Coordinates of C-alpha atoms and ligand atoms in Angstrom, one line a residue:
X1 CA -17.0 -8.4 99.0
X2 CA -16.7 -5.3 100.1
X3 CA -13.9 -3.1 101.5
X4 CA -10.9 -5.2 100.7
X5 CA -8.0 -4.6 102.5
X6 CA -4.7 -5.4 101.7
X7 CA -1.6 -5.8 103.9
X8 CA 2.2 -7.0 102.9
X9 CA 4.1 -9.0 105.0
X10 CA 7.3 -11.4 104.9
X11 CA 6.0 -14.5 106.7
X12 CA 1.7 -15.2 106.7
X13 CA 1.6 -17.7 108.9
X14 CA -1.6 -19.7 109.2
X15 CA -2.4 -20.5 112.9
X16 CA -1.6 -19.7 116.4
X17 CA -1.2 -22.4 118.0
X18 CA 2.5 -23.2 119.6
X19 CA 4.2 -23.9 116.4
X20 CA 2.8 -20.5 114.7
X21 CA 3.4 -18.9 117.7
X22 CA 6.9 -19.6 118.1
X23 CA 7.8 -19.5 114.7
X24 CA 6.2 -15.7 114.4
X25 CA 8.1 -14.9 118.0
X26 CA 11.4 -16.2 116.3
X27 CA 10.8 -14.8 113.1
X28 CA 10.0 -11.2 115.2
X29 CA 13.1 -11.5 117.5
X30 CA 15.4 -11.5 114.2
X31 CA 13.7 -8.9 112.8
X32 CA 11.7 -10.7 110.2
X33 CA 8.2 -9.2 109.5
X34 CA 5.5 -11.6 109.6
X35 CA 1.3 -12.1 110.5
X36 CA -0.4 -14.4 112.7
X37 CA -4.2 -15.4 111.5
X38 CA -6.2 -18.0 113.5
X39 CA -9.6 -18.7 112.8
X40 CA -10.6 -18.5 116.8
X41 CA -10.5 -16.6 119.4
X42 CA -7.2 -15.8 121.8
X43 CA -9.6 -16.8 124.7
X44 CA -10.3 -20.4 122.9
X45 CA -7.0 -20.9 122.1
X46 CA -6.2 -20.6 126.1
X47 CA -9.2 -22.6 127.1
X48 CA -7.5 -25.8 125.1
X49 CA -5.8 -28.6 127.5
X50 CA -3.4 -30.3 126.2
X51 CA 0.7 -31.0 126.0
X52 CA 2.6 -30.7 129.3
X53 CA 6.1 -32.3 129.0
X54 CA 9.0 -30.4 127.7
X55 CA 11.9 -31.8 125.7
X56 CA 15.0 -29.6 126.9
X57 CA 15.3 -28.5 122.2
X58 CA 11.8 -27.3 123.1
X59 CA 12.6 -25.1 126.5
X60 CA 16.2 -23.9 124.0
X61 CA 13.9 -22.1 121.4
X62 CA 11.3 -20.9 124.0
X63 CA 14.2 -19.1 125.5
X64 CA 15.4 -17.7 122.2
X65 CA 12.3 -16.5 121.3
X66 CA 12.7 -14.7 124.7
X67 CA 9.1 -16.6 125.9
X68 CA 11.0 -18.8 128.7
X69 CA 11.1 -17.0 132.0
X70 CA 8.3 -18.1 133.5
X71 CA 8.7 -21.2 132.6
X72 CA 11.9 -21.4 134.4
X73 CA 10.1 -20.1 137.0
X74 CA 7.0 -22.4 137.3
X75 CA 7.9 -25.1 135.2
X76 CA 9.0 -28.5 137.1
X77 CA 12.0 -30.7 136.3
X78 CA 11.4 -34.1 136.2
X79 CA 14.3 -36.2 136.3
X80 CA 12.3 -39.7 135.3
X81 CA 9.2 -40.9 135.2
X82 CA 7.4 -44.4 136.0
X83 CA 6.6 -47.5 134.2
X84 CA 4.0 -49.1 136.1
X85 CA 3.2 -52.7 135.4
X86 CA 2.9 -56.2 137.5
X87 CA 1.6 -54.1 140.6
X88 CA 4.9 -52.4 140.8
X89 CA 7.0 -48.9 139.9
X90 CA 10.0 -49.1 137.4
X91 CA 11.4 -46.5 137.6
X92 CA 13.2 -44.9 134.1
X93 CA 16.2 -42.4 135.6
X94 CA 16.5 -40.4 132.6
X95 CA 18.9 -38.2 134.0
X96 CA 21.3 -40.8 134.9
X97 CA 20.9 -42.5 131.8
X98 CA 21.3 -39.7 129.5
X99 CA 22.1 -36.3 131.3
X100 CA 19.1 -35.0 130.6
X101 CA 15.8 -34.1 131.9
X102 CA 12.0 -33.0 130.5
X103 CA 10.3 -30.0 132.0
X104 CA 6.2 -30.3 132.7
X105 CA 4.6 -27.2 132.1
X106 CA 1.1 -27.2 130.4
X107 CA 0.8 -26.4 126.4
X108 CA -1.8 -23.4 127.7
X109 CA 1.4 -21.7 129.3
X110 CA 3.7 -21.8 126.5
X111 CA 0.6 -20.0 124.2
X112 CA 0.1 -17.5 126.7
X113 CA 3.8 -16.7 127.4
X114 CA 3.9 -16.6 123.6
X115 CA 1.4 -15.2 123.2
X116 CA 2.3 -12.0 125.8
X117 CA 5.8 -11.8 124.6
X118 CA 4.4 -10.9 120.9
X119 CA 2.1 -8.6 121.9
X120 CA 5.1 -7.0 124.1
X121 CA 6.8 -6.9 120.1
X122 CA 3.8 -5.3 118.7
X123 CA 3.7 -7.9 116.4
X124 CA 0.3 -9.0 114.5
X125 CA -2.0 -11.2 115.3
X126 CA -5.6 -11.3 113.5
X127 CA -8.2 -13.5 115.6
X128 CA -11.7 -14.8 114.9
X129 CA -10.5 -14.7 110.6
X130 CA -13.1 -16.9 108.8
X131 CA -12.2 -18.3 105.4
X132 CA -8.4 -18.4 105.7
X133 CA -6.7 -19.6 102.2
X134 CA -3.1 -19.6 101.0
X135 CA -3.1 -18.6 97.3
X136 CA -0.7 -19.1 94.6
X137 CA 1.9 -20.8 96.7
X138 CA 3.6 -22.0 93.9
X139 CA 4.1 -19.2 92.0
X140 CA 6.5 -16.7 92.7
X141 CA 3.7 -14.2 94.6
X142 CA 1.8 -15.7 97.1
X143 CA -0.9 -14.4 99.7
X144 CA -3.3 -15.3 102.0
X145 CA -7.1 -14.1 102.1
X146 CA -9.5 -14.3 105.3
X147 CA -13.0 -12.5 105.8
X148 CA -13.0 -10.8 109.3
X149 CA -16.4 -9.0 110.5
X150 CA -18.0 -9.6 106.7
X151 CA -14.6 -7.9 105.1
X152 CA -12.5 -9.8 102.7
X153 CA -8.7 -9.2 103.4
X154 CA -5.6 -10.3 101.2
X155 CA -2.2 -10.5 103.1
X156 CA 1.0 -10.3 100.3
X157 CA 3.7 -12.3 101.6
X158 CA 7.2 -13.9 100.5
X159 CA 6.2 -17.2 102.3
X160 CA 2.9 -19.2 103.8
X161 CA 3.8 -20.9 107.6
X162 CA 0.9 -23.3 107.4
X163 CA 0.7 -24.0 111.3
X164 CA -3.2 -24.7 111.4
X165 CA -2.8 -28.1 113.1
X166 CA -4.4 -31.0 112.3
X167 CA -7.9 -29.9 110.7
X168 CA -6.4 -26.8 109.2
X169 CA -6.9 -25.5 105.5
X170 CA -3.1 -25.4 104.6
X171 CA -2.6 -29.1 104.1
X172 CA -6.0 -29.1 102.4
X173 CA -4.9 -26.5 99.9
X174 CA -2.0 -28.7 98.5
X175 CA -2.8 -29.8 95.2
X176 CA -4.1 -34.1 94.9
X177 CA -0.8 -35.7 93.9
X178 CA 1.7 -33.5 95.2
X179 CA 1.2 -34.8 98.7
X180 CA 1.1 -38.5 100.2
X181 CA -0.1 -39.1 103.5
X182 CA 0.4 -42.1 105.7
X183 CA -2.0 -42.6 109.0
X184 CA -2.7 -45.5 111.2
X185 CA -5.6 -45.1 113.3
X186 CA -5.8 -46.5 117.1
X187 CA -8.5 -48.9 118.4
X188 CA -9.3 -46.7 121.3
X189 CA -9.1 -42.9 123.0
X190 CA -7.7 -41.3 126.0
X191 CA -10.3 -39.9 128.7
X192 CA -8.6 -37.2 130.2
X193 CA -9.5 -34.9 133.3
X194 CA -8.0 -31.8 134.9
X195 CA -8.2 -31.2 138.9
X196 CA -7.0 -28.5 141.1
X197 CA -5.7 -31.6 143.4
X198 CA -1.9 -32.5 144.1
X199 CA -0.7 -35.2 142.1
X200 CA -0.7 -39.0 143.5
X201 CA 3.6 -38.5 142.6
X202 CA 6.1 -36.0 141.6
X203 CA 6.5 -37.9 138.7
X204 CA 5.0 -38.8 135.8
X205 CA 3.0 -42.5 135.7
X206 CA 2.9 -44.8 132.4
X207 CA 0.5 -47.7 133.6
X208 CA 0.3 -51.1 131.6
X209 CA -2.7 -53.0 133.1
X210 CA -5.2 -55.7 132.2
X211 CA -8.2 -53.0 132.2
X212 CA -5.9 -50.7 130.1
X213 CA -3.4 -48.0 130.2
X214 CA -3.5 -44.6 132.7
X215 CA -1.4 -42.0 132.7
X216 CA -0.3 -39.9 136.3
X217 CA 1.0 -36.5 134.8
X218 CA 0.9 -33.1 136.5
X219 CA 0.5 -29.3 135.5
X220 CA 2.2 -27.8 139.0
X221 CA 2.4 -28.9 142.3
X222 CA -1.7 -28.5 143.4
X223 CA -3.3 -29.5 139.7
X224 CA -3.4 -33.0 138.4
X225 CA -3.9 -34.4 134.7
X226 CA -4.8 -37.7 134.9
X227 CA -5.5 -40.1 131.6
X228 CA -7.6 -43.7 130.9
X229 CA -7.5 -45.5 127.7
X230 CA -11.2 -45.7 126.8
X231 CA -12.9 -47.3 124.0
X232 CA -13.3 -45.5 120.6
X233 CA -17.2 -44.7 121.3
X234 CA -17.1 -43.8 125.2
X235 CA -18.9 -41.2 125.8
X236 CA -17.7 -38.6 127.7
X237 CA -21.4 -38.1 129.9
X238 CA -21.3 -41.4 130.9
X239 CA -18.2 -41.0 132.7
X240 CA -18.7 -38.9 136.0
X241 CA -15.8 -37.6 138.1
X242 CA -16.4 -40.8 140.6
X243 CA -16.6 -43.0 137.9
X244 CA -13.2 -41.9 136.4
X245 CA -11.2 -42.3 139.5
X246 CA -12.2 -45.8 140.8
X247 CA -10.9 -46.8 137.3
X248 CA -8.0 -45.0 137.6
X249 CA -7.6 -46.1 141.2
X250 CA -8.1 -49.9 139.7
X251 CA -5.1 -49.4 137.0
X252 CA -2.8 -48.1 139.6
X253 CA -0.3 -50.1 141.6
X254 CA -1.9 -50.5 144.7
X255 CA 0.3 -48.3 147.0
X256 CA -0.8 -45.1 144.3
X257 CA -4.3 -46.1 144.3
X258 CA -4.1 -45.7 148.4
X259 CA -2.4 -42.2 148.3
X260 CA -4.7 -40.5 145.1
X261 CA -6.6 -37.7 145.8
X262 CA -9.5 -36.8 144.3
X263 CA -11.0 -33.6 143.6
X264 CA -13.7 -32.5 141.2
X265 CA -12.5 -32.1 137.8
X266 CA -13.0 -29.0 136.0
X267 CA -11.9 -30.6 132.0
X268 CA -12.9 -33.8 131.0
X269 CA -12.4 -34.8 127.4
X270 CA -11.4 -37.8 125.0
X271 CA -8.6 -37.7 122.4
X272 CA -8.3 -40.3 119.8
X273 CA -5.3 -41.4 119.3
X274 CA -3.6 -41.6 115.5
X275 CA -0.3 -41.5 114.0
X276 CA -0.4 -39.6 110.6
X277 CA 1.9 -37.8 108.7
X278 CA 2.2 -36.1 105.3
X279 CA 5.5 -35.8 102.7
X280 CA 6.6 -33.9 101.6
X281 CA 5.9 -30.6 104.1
X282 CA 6.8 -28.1 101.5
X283 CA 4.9 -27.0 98.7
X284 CA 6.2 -24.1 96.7
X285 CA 6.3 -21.3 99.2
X286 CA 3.7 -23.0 101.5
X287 CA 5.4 -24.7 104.5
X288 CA 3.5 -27.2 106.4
X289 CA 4.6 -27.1 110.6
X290 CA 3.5 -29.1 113.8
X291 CA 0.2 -31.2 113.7
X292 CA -0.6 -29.4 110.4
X293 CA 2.2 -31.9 109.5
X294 CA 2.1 -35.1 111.4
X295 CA 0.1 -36.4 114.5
X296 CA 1.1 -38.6 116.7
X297 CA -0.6 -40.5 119.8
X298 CA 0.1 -38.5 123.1
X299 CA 1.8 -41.8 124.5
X300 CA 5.5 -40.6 124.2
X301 CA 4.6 -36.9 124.6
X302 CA 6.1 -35.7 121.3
X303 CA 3.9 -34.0 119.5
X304 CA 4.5 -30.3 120.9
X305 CA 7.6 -31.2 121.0
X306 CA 8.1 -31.6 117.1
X307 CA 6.1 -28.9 116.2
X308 CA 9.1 -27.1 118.1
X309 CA 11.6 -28.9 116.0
X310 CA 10.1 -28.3 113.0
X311 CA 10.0 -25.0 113.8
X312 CA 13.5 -25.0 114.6
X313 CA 14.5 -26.2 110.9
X314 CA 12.1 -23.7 109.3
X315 CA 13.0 -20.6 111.2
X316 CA 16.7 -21.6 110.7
X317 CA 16.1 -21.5 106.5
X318 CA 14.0 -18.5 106.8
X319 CA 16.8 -16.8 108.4
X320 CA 19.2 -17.9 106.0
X321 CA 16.9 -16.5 102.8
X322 CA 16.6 -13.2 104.2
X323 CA 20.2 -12.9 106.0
X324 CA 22.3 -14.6 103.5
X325 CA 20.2 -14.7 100.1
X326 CA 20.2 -18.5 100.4
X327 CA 17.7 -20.8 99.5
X328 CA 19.6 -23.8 100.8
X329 CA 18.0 -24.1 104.4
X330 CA 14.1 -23.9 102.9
X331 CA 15.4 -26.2 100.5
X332 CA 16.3 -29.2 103.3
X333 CA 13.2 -28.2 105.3
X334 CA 10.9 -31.0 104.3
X335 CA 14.1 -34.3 104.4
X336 CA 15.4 -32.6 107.5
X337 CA 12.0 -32.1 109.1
X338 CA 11.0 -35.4 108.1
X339 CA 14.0 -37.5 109.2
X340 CA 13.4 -36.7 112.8
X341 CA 9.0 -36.6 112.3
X342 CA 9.9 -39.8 111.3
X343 CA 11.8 -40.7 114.3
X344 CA 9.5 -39.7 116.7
X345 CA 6.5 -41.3 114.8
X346 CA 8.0 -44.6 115.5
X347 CA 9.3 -44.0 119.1
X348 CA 4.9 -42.6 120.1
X349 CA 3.7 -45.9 117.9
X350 CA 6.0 -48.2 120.1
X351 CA 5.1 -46.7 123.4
X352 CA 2.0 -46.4 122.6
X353 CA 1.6 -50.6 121.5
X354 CA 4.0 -51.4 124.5
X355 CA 1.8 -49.8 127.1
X356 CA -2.1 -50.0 125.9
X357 CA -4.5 -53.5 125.8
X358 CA -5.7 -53.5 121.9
X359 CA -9.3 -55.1 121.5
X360 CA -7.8 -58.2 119.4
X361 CA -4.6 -58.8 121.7
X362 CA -3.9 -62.5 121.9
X363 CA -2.2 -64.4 124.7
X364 CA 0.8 -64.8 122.4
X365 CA 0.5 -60.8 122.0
X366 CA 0.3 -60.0 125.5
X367 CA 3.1 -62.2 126.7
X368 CA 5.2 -60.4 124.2
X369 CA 3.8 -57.0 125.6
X370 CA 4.8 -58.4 128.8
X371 CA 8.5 -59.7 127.8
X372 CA 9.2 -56.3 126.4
X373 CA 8.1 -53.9 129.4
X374 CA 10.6 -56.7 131.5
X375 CA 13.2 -56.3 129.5
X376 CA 13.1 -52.3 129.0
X377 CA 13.1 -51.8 132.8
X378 CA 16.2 -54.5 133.6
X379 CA 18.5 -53.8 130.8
X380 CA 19.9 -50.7 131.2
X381 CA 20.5 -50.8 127.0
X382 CA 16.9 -51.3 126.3
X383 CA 16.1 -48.7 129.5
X384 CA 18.8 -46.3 127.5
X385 CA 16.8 -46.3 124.4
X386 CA 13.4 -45.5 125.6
X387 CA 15.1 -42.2 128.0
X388 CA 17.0 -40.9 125.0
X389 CA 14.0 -40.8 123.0
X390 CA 11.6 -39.3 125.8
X391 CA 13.8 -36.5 126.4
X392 CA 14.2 -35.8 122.3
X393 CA 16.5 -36.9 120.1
X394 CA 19.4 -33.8 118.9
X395 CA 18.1 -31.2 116.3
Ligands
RFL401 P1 -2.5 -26.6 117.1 O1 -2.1 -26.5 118.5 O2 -3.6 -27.5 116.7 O3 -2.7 -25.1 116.6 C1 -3.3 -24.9 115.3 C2 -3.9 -23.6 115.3 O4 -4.4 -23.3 114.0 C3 -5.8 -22.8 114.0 N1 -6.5 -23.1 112.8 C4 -6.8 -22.2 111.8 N2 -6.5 -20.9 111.7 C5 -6.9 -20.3 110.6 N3 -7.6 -20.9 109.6 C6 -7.9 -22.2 109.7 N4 -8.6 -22.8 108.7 C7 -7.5 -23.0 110.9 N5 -7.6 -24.2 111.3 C8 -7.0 -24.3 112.4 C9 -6.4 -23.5 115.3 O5 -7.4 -22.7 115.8 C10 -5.2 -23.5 116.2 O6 -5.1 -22.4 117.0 O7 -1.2 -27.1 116.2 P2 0.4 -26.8 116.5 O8 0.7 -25.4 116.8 O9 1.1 -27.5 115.4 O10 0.7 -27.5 117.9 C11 0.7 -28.9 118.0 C12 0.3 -29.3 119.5 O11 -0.8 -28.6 119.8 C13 0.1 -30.8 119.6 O12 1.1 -31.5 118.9 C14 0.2 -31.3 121.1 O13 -0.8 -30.8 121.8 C15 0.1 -32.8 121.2 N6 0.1 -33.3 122.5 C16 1.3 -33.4 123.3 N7 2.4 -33.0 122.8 C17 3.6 -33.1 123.5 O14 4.6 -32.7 123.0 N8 3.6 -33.5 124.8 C18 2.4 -33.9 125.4 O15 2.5 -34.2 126.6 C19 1.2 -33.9 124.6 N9 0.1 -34.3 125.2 C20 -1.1 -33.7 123.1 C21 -1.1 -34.2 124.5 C22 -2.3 -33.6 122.4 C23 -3.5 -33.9 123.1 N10 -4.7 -33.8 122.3 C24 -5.9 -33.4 122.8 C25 -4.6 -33.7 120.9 C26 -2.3 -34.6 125.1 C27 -3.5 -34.5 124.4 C28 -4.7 -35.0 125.1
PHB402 C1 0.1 -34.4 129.9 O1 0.5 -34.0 131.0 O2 -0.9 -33.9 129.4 C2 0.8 -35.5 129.2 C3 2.0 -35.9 129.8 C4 2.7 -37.0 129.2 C5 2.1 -37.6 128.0 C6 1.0 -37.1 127.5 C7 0.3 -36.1 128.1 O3 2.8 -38.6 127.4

């Protein structure tokens, strides 16, 4: 290859998505050196749609990494949200039950505002790298190589941030047998569509219905997000804007169905829905962060919000290493990460089987289904449980 070049750095850190973002804008704010690579373009990363609810952990280290203004700004407070089932509203009052509340601002925001602030820093971020590898992550000297415009680079570092989400090549660079991984796949997706059209209520909508689950969520006060459970092979040109909404209409209780607008939708797109996660998240000097990590089905709205946690443990052992000479923190990362990956993985599996209609659901199954959504929203125990995991657990 020709003209190498080589850089040094503190933290490499693989991927700019939220979690590398807000670990490099953390990691910058405390005056650690580090270098953002992502395989695509800043413009692709923005095009993505996808998070929008905020546990309060997640807003706490967006305003530590001095990303959070506009967000206080723009982003909305939601106090609860609805279950919708039996052609009714039950209403979960999060703040009464725990004192807490979730913010709804898009996934798109938080990367740009993250994106802005570290640029503000002058801190670097390499776009459009092909090829990205960690290298020697268990030695004592690792780096990262990426081609860029037909030149091979190497990048020196003290530590590898693998933050590459879900398909990334950090996971993939772990050695067979020093990794186990443990998925379970859903029987179905989520059709999802975006429309510059105010939202059917000002807060969010879980529906449990006989033609499957929707989703009412929000990205400000004039653009909807609206969701379907679909099967695994729908196809996303068979479903046109019209088609989308009667079925949504058809899920809702019937007093949303009346007031929902429609508009055309300018994203459609299906997600399927897993819950996966790998142990341990450390290798050597290669930390694994966010979906690089763990997945989980959008259902409980937890994933960005772990990736935020995680971050939260890393950056906290990071700082220790460099501010104290101790290993300790970077030593708990993977347990302490894991304990509340864990956590969450169950709360997004439950949510998700308590609120969807699975192909092979049997009458003793649905009653069940239908027992449990009864007794979540009329014992104010059972109600307590689902709010204090919707608006995070403590990290
Ligand atoms: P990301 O966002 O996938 O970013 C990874 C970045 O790594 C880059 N990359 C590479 N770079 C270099 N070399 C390679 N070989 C690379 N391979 C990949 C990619 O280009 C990308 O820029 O992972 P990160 O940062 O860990 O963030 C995780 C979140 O994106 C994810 O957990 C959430 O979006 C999940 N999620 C939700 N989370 C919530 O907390 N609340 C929600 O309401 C919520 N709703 C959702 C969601 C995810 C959804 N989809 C589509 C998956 C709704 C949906 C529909
Ligand atoms: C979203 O607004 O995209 C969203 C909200 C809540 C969820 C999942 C997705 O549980």
């Amino acid at each position: 290859m020709q003209g190498r070049k080589n850089l040094r750095t503190q933290v490499a850190i693989i991927g700019s998505g939220p979690s590398g973002l807000l670990l490099g804008q953390l990691l910058t704010e405390a005056g650690v050196d580090n270098v953002i690579l992502d395989r695509v373009s800043k413009n692709y990363i923005l095009g993505r749609v996808r998070a929008g609810v905020l546990e309060e952990g997640t807003v706490g280290l967006l305003d530590e990494a001095k990303a959070g203004a506009r967000l206080h700004a723009e982003g909305l407070p939601h106090d609860g949200f609805s279950l919708a089932f039996d052609g009714r509203d039950h209403r979960i009052d999060l703040h009464e039950l725990t004192g807490r509340r979730v913010t709804v601002y898009g996934q798109t925001e938080v990367t740009r505002d993250l994106m802005q602030r570290r640029e503000a820093c002058g801190s670097l971020s390499i776009y459009d790298a092909a090829d990205v590898a960690p290298h020697d992550v268990d030695g004592g000297s690792p780096f990262v190589t990426y081609t860029k415009d037909g030149i091979g680079h190497r990048i020196d570092c003290d530590f590898i941030a693998g933050c590459d989400g879900f398909h990334g090549t950090s996971r993939r660079a772990l050695p067979e047998g020093a990794v186990r991984s443990f998925e379970k796949v859903y029987p179905f997706g989520w059709l999802g569509l975006l429309a510059d059209v105010a939202p059917v209520s000002n807060e969010l909508i879980y529906a449990n219905h006989p033609r499957g689950f929707a989703l009412c969520s929000m990205r400000s006060a004039t653009r909807s997000r609206y969701y379907i459970q679909c099967p695994l092979d729908a196809k996303i040109e068979d479903w046109s804007d019209d088609r989308f909404w009667d079925e949504l209409r058809r899920r809702l209780p019937a007093h949303h169905a009346e007031a929902l607008t429609t508009a055309p939708s300018f994203e459609k797109s299906i997600a399927p829905l897993r819950s996966f996660v790998t142990e341990p998240m450390r290798f050597g000097r290669l930390f694994l962060v966010g979906d690089a990590a763990h997945i989980v089905p959008p259902t409980g709205a937890k994933g960005l919000n772990l990736a935020a946690s995680d971050v939260h443990y890393l950056f906290g052992g990071l700082l220790e290493h460099y501010r104290e000479g101790s290993d300790s923190g970077i030593d708990a990362y993977s347990q302490t990460a894991l304990t509340r990956v864990w956590k969450a993985v169950r709360f997004s599996w439950w949510m998700t089987t308590m609120m969807h209609r699975f192909p092979d659901t049997s009458d003793f199954d649905q009653k069940i289904q239908e027992a449990e959504l009864d007794y979540l929203t009329h014992s104010r125990a059972a109600s307590m449980v689902l709010a204090e995991n919707y608006v995070g657990l403590p990290f």
